Rosetta silent file (secondary structure, phi, psi, omega in degrees, C-alpha in Angstrom):
SEQUENCE: XXXXXXXXXXXXXXXXXXXXXXXXXXXXXXXXXXXXXXXXXXXXXXXXXXXXXXXXXXXXXXXXXXXXXXXXXXXXXXXXXXXXXXXXXXXXXXXXXXXXXXXXXXXXXXXXXXXXXXXXXXXXXXXXXXXXXXXXXXXXXXXXXXXXXXXXXXXXXXXXXXXXXXXXXXXXXXXXXXXXXXXXXXXXXXXX
SCORE:     score description
SCORE:     0.000 S_00000001
   1 L     0.000  130.347 -179.865  -79.693   69.041  211.173 S_00000001
   2 L   -69.618  154.631 -173.032  -79.560   66.098  208.692 S_00000001
   3 H   -69.541  -42.524 -174.805  -78.964   62.568  210.217 S_00000001
   4 H   -63.469  -40.139  172.220  -75.765   62.108  208.154 S_00000001
   5 H   -61.447  -31.380 -176.431  -74.446   65.404  209.673 S_00000001
   6 H   -68.200  -47.625 -167.175  -75.485   64.160  213.142 S_00000001
   7 H   -82.570  -42.945 -174.218  -73.696   60.699  212.640 S_00000001
   8 L   -72.687   64.734 -176.320  -70.787   61.974  210.461 S_00000001
   9 L   -54.323  -38.791 -171.685  -68.984   64.005  213.280 S_00000001
  10 L   -90.815   -7.159  178.836  -65.731   64.584  211.400 S_00000001
  11 L    76.846   12.825 -176.700  -67.514   65.429  208.005 S_00000001
  12 L   -89.881   12.645 -178.848  -65.612   63.074  205.793 S_00000001
  13 L    84.947   -8.240 -179.689  -68.627   61.454  204.234 S_00000001
  14 L  -128.324  154.059 -174.187  -68.417   58.094  206.014 S_00000001
  15 L  -107.716  112.145  177.847  -69.775   57.097  209.492 S_00000001
  16 L   -74.669  167.436 -177.175  -67.077   55.247  211.620 S_00000001
  17 H   -68.330  -30.359  174.857  -68.122   52.556  214.126 S_00000001
  18 H   -67.709  -45.424  179.289  -67.158   55.025  216.918 S_00000001
  19 H   -56.715  -42.106  179.585  -69.283   57.811  215.402 S_00000001
  20 H   -63.661  -45.996  171.970  -72.144   55.277  215.218 S_00000001
  21 H   -53.262  -50.704 -169.873  -71.848   54.395  218.780 S_00000001
  22 H   -61.099  -46.986 -173.985  -71.598   57.995  219.980 S_00000001
  23 H   -53.330  -25.728 -173.935  -74.775   58.914  217.915 S_00000001
  24 H   -53.966  -46.369 -179.229  -77.139   56.730  219.896 S_00000001
  25 H   -72.136  -18.318  177.274  -77.722   59.168  222.834 S_00000001
  26 H   -72.924  -50.287 -171.153  -78.224   61.946  220.465 S_00000001
  27 H   -80.212  -18.941  177.154  -80.847   60.126  218.612 S_00000001
  28 L   -85.086   84.715  178.220  -82.631   58.575  221.782 S_00000001
  29 L   -64.777  -36.837  175.530  -84.439   61.790  222.509 S_00000001
  30 L   -90.007    5.623  173.375  -86.417   60.555  225.414 S_00000001
  31 L    68.112   20.285 -172.839  -83.622   58.775  227.066 S_00000001
  32 L   -90.427    8.994  178.985  -85.399   55.375  227.277 S_00000001
  33 L    84.821    4.636  173.959  -82.528   53.358  225.966 S_00000001
  34 E  -132.818  145.243  168.543  -84.255   52.812  222.441 S_00000001
  35 E  -101.790  119.563  177.891  -84.476   54.955  219.313 S_00000001
  36 E   -78.864  168.655  179.851  -87.941   54.858  218.096 S_00000001
  37 H   -68.317  -44.117 -178.642  -88.780   55.088  214.300 S_00000001
  38 H   -59.276  -43.894  174.671  -90.517   58.503  215.286 S_00000001
  39 H   -64.791  -40.996  178.909  -87.271   59.890  216.885 S_00000001
  40 H   -62.222  -48.988  179.714  -85.283   58.790  213.887 S_00000001
  41 H   -61.937  -31.644  168.192  -87.699   60.353  211.538 S_00000001
  42 H   -58.438  -28.379  173.900  -87.444   63.568  213.497 S_00000001
  43 H   -90.115  -17.867 -168.510  -83.855   63.935  212.713 S_00000001
  44 H  -134.594  -11.297 -173.073  -83.989   62.852  209.030 S_00000001
  45 L    49.190   38.456  178.257  -87.696   62.973  207.638 S_00000001
  46 L  -156.771  155.204  173.335  -86.865   59.491  206.283 S_00000001
  47 L  -134.153   17.301  178.713  -86.773   55.959  207.762 S_00000001
  48 H   -63.448  -52.827 -178.429  -85.168   53.938  204.891 S_00000001
  49 H   -70.957  -29.141  179.082  -81.908   53.584  206.840 S_00000001
  50 H   -68.118  -40.020 -179.205  -83.642   52.956  210.053 S_00000001
  51 H   -75.448   -4.757 -177.892  -85.624   50.133  208.538 S_00000001
  52 L  -101.374    1.607 -176.404  -82.408   48.520  207.179 S_00000001
  53 L   -90.113  134.238  178.225  -80.820   48.273  210.684 S_00000001
  54 L   -65.026  123.435  176.516  -81.203   44.638  212.127 S_00000001
  55 L  -160.935  168.717 -173.257  -83.560   44.720  215.109 S_00000001
  56 L   -84.741  -46.069 -172.102  -86.311   42.700  216.857 S_00000001
  57 L   -98.309  140.152 -178.746  -88.981   45.417  216.950 S_00000001
  58 L   -72.733  -27.448 -162.889  -90.009   47.163  213.745 S_00000001
  59 L   -94.451   -3.142 -173.886  -90.641   50.535  215.618 S_00000001
  60 E  -155.737  150.627  171.222  -87.538   50.764  217.803 S_00000001
  61 E  -118.750  124.327  178.502  -83.682   49.936  217.938 S_00000001
  62 E   -79.065  170.303  178.045  -82.347   49.170  221.487 S_00000001
  63 H   -67.779  -37.666  176.901  -78.895   50.163  222.543 S_00000001
  64 H   -62.155  -48.725  172.622  -77.752   46.651  222.496 S_00000001
  65 H   -53.869  -51.063  171.208  -79.018   46.279  218.948 S_00000001
  66 H   -41.112  -57.618 -168.608  -77.358   49.541  218.042 S_00000001
  67 H   -70.391  -17.568  178.656  -73.961   48.346  219.436 S_00000001
  68 L   -54.619  112.354 -176.025  -74.131   45.254  217.213 S_00000001
  69 H   -41.221  -40.105 -173.624  -71.481   45.633  214.573 S_00000001
  70 H   -66.731  -13.852  178.359  -73.951   44.482  211.856 S_00000001
  71 H   -83.561  -32.158  176.302  -76.078   47.639  212.657 S_00000001
  72 H   -79.552   -6.020 -176.240  -73.134   49.867  211.884 S_00000001
  73 L   -82.936  -12.057  171.748  -72.350   47.989  208.644 S_00000001
  74 L   -54.300  122.124 -179.427  -75.523   49.864  207.202 S_00000001
  75 L   -66.425  122.296  178.014  -73.943   52.185  204.816 S_00000001
  76 L  -129.949  119.571  163.184  -74.407   55.761  205.921 S_00000001
  77 L  -154.859  170.823  173.896  -73.119   58.625  204.051 S_00000001
  78 L   -74.994  136.433 -178.021  -74.507   61.784  202.477 S_00000001
  79 L   -54.397  140.992  174.799  -76.000   61.366  199.104 S_00000001
  80 L   -76.888  168.444  172.801  -73.627   62.701  196.271 S_00000001
  81 H   -48.629  -45.406  179.914  -74.601   65.419  193.962 S_00000001
  82 H   -69.036  -40.846  177.247  -75.474   62.857  191.218 S_00000001
  83 H   -64.058  -45.183  178.117  -77.541   60.779  193.698 S_00000001
  84 H   -51.256  -55.417  178.623  -79.468   63.937  194.666 S_00000001
  85 H   -65.172  -30.037  170.682  -80.318   64.742  191.157 S_00000001
  86 H   -63.315  -39.874  176.527  -81.277   61.171  190.396 S_00000001
  87 H   -62.376  -51.876  177.508  -83.664   61.280  193.356 S_00000001
  88 H   -51.764  -40.891  174.956  -85.034   64.609  192.346 S_00000001
  89 H   -64.763  -49.795  173.501  -85.527   63.219  188.766 S_00000001
  90 H   -49.442  -49.702 -176.041  -87.286   60.000  190.034 S_00000001
  91 H   -62.625  -42.388 -178.798  -89.633   62.171  192.164 S_00000001
  92 H   -67.375  -31.348  171.967  -90.416   64.484  189.454 S_00000001
  93 H   -64.057  -45.443  178.136  -91.116   61.492  187.131 S_00000001
  94 H   -57.828  -41.879  174.415  -93.434   60.013  189.632 S_00000001
  95 H   -69.795  -33.244 -163.983  -95.462   63.296  190.028 S_00000001
  96 L    45.831   52.460 -177.407  -95.337   64.015  186.389 S_00000001
  97 L   -95.439  103.932  176.016  -95.057   67.685  187.352 S_00000001
  98 H   -51.195  -37.529  177.313  -93.726   69.352  184.071 S_00000001
  99 H   -61.372  -52.225  178.977  -92.050   72.242  185.691 S_00000001
 100 H   -58.569  -39.630 -177.241  -90.223   69.876  188.148 S_00000001
 101 H   -64.122  -51.665 -178.528  -89.370   67.387  185.391 S_00000001
 102 H   -50.246  -53.126 -179.004  -87.847   70.255  183.179 S_00000001
 103 H   -58.823  -51.656 -179.707  -85.721   71.431  186.120 S_00000001
 104 H   -53.843  -51.823 -174.717  -84.725   67.769  187.098 S_00000001
 105 H   -57.378  -52.107 -178.257  -83.835   66.922  183.566 S_00000001
 106 H   -58.201  -48.603  178.416  -81.673   70.027  183.162 S_00000001
 107 H   -62.068  -49.543  174.621  -79.810   69.305  186.358 S_00000001
 108 H   -60.500  -42.149  179.481  -79.396   65.569  185.547 S_00000001
 109 H   -62.908  -37.031  178.094  -78.053   66.120  182.204 S_00000001
 110 H   -60.803  -27.742  177.486  -75.620   68.674  183.349 S_00000001
 111 L   -95.914    7.134  176.449  -74.254   65.778  185.544 S_00000001
 112 L    80.330   23.610  177.332  -74.150   63.196  182.688 S_00000001
 113 L   -85.331  132.539  173.053  -77.313   61.329  183.769 S_00000001
 114 L   -55.893  129.789 -178.497  -79.305   59.417  181.168 S_00000001
 115 L  -123.843    8.339 -179.828  -82.615   61.201  180.937 S_00000001
 116 H   -50.012  -41.849  178.975  -84.374   59.369  178.028 S_00000001
 117 H   -65.458  -46.877 -178.474  -87.015   57.818  180.201 S_00000001
 118 H   -63.752  -44.017  171.494  -87.650   61.109  181.964 S_00000001
 119 H   -52.773  -33.738  174.978  -87.912   62.934  178.591 S_00000001
 120 H   -73.369  -40.095 -179.911  -90.594   60.455  177.638 S_00000001
 121 H   -67.227  -38.034  173.528  -92.526   61.048  180.877 S_00000001
 122 H   -60.265  -45.165 -174.228  -92.091   64.821  180.203 S_00000001
 123 H   -64.086  -41.744 -178.217  -93.407   64.700  176.580 S_00000001
 124 H   -69.495  -31.676  178.602  -96.445   62.504  177.805 S_00000001
 125 H   -81.176  -27.212  168.622  -97.212   64.919  180.672 S_00000001
 126 H   -48.496  -63.985  178.749  -96.923   67.874  178.395 S_00000001
 127 H   -43.649  -54.407 -178.920  -99.528   66.278  176.040 S_00000001
 128 H   -60.075  -41.578 -177.054 -101.766   65.436  178.965 S_00000001
 129 H   -66.040  -41.102 -179.965 -101.524   68.920  180.377 S_00000001
 130 H   -64.549  -43.412 -179.154 -102.380   70.431  176.818 S_00000001
 131 H   -46.974  -59.891 -171.030 -105.331   67.899  176.486 S_00000001
 132 H   -67.491  -29.047  173.764 -106.772   69.153  179.724 S_00000001
 133 H   -62.509  -48.101 -173.320 -106.003   72.636  178.854 S_00000001
 134 H   -79.831  -31.494  168.815 -107.735   72.447  175.555 S_00000001
 135 H   -67.160  -30.867 -175.932 -110.777   70.690  177.140 S_00000001
 136 H   -79.308  -27.876  175.895 -111.155   73.425  179.733 S_00000001
 137 H   -66.260  -41.087  178.129 -110.879   76.115  176.988 S_00000001
 138 H   -62.535  -49.397 -177.398 -113.526   74.171  174.910 S_00000001
 139 H   -56.736  -44.398  179.675 -115.784   74.087  177.943 S_00000001
 140 H   -62.999  -36.307  169.395 -115.424   77.782  178.631 S_00000001
 141 H   -54.648  -47.796  177.817 -116.243   78.543  174.893 S_00000001
 142 H   -60.353  -48.347 -177.979 -119.488   76.481  175.270 S_00000001
 143 H   -59.604  -40.127  174.215 -120.442   78.202  178.344 S_00000001
 144 H   -66.432  -47.968 -175.585 -119.931   81.587  176.678 S_00000001
 145 H   -65.454  -41.431  176.203 -121.789   80.592  173.607 S_00000001
 146 H   -46.963  -65.968 -173.309 -124.737   79.106  175.736 S_00000001
 147 H   -60.975  -39.101 -179.866 -125.051   82.489  177.713 S_00000001
 148 H   -71.421  -30.168  179.271 -124.979   84.607  174.597 S_00000001
 149 H   -73.705  -43.102  175.459 -127.765   82.494  172.905 S_00000001
 150 H   -61.043  -36.946  172.652 -129.778   82.695  176.117 S_00000001
 151 H   -61.387  -47.430 -179.096 -129.263   86.433  176.363 S_00000001
 152 H   -65.798  -34.379  173.088 -130.282   86.895  172.882 S_00000001
 153 H   -61.203  -46.035 -175.726 -133.494   84.736  173.394 S_00000001
 154 H   -60.037  -33.864  177.522 -134.388   86.754  176.476 S_00000001
 155 H   -79.151  -17.988  175.837 -134.171   89.876  174.385 S_00000001
 156 L    71.995   17.335  173.826 -136.263   88.411  171.762 S_00000001
 157 L   -93.817  117.385 -173.109 -134.244   89.895  168.757 S_00000001
 158 H   -60.901  -35.757 -178.749 -134.111   87.590  165.728 S_00000001
 159 H   -65.156  -49.747  177.078 -130.856   89.120  164.499 S_00000001
 160 H   -60.225  -31.261 -174.230 -129.104   88.507  167.867 S_00000001
 161 H   -77.085  -51.098 -178.900 -130.599   84.989  168.182 S_00000001
 162 H   -57.350  -43.603 -179.903 -129.282   84.167  164.607 S_00000001
 163 H   -62.133  -35.133 -176.739 -125.842   85.576  165.355 S_00000001
 164 H   -79.241  -26.979 -178.213 -125.613   83.495  168.529 S_00000001
 165 H   -62.594  -36.523  178.849 -126.972   80.252  166.884 S_00000001
 166 H   -47.299  -67.818  175.480 -123.857   79.829  164.772 S_00000001
 167 H   -68.519  -18.927  176.100 -121.405   79.266  167.449 S_00000001
 168 H   -68.354  -37.256  174.868 -123.908   77.508  169.554 S_00000001
 169 H   -72.742  -43.134  170.710 -124.381   74.908  166.928 S_00000001
 170 H   -55.443  -46.987 -174.180 -120.636   74.587  166.257 S_00000001
 171 L   -83.738   -6.017  174.722 -119.866   74.181  169.911 S_00000001
 172 L    53.070   62.972 -171.253 -122.870   71.828  170.312 S_00000001
 173 L   -83.130   -4.794  176.996 -124.109   73.709  173.425 S_00000001
 174 L   148.331  114.014  176.589 -127.393   71.718  173.648 S_00000001
 175 H   -56.777  -38.700  177.046 -130.023   70.540  171.057 S_00000001
 176 H   -58.261  -50.775 -175.715 -132.923   71.665  173.235 S_00000001
 177 H   -63.778  -37.130 -179.483 -131.587   75.164  173.575 S_00000001
 178 H   -65.385  -48.419  176.282 -130.779   75.199  169.869 S_00000001
 179 H   -65.545  -44.144  178.399 -134.373   74.196  168.817 S_00000001
 180 H   -64.224  -34.306 -179.669 -135.904   76.692  171.172 S_00000001
 181 H   -69.907  -34.515  176.120 -133.789   79.496  169.630 S_00000001
 182 H   -58.445  -55.576 -174.509 -134.805   78.214  166.087 S_00000001
 183 H   -64.391  -31.811  179.705 -138.496   78.288  167.197 S_00000001
 184 H   -67.574  -36.363  174.072 -138.104   81.816  168.615 S_00000001
 185 H   -58.967  -48.401 -178.171 -136.634   83.060  165.365 S_00000001
 186 H   -64.023  -46.059  175.894 -139.391   81.539  163.333 S_00000001
 187 H   -61.310  -36.759 -172.950 -142.093   82.940  165.730 S_00000001
 188 H   -74.979  -39.768 -174.504 -140.587   86.538  165.592 S_00000001
 189 H   -64.475  -42.432  179.892 -140.423   86.111  161.724 S_00000001
 190 H   -63.677  -32.827  177.917 -143.966   84.871  161.539 S_00000001
 191 H   -61.872  -38.216 -172.050 -145.257   87.667  163.835 S_00000001
 192 L   -71.641    0.000    0.000 -143.649   90.184  161.298 S_00000001
């Protein structure tokens, strides 16, 4: 159960002073006369509202502090569909997750939310993702070229070594290995 649902008993989207007062006993799980930050978090997985309530201690609100009218002036209502979409968009932008960003942008644009900044983050995230994908592919190609050259050298066949040398040079698999392969070819030719 979300905190808003717990506090807003009549479901009208606003928490009245009476609803605020009634909620204390529900939130005070251990019945010690104070709502700890941990108890609050257990109901909502968030402490932003708890942190806005005026109180002496950072980690607990007493019944007296809760009954203070200033505490109930903290705005409590469920987030609107637009606010939910904006929050998802913000979190997707902070994570730079391409899939989440695309979904959040689609949802936000459908609700009329400006997504120019998010589109910029999406574009740079896609470029970064492609850059790392290209680097990974290049590393795999280098490994395969190196393995082919090493296998050809192990077999000692000049034609196979020659065929493997081209891609090895192109992909810069290592000067020492390339020189060894070239020497092996020359030695094979000299022996013939």
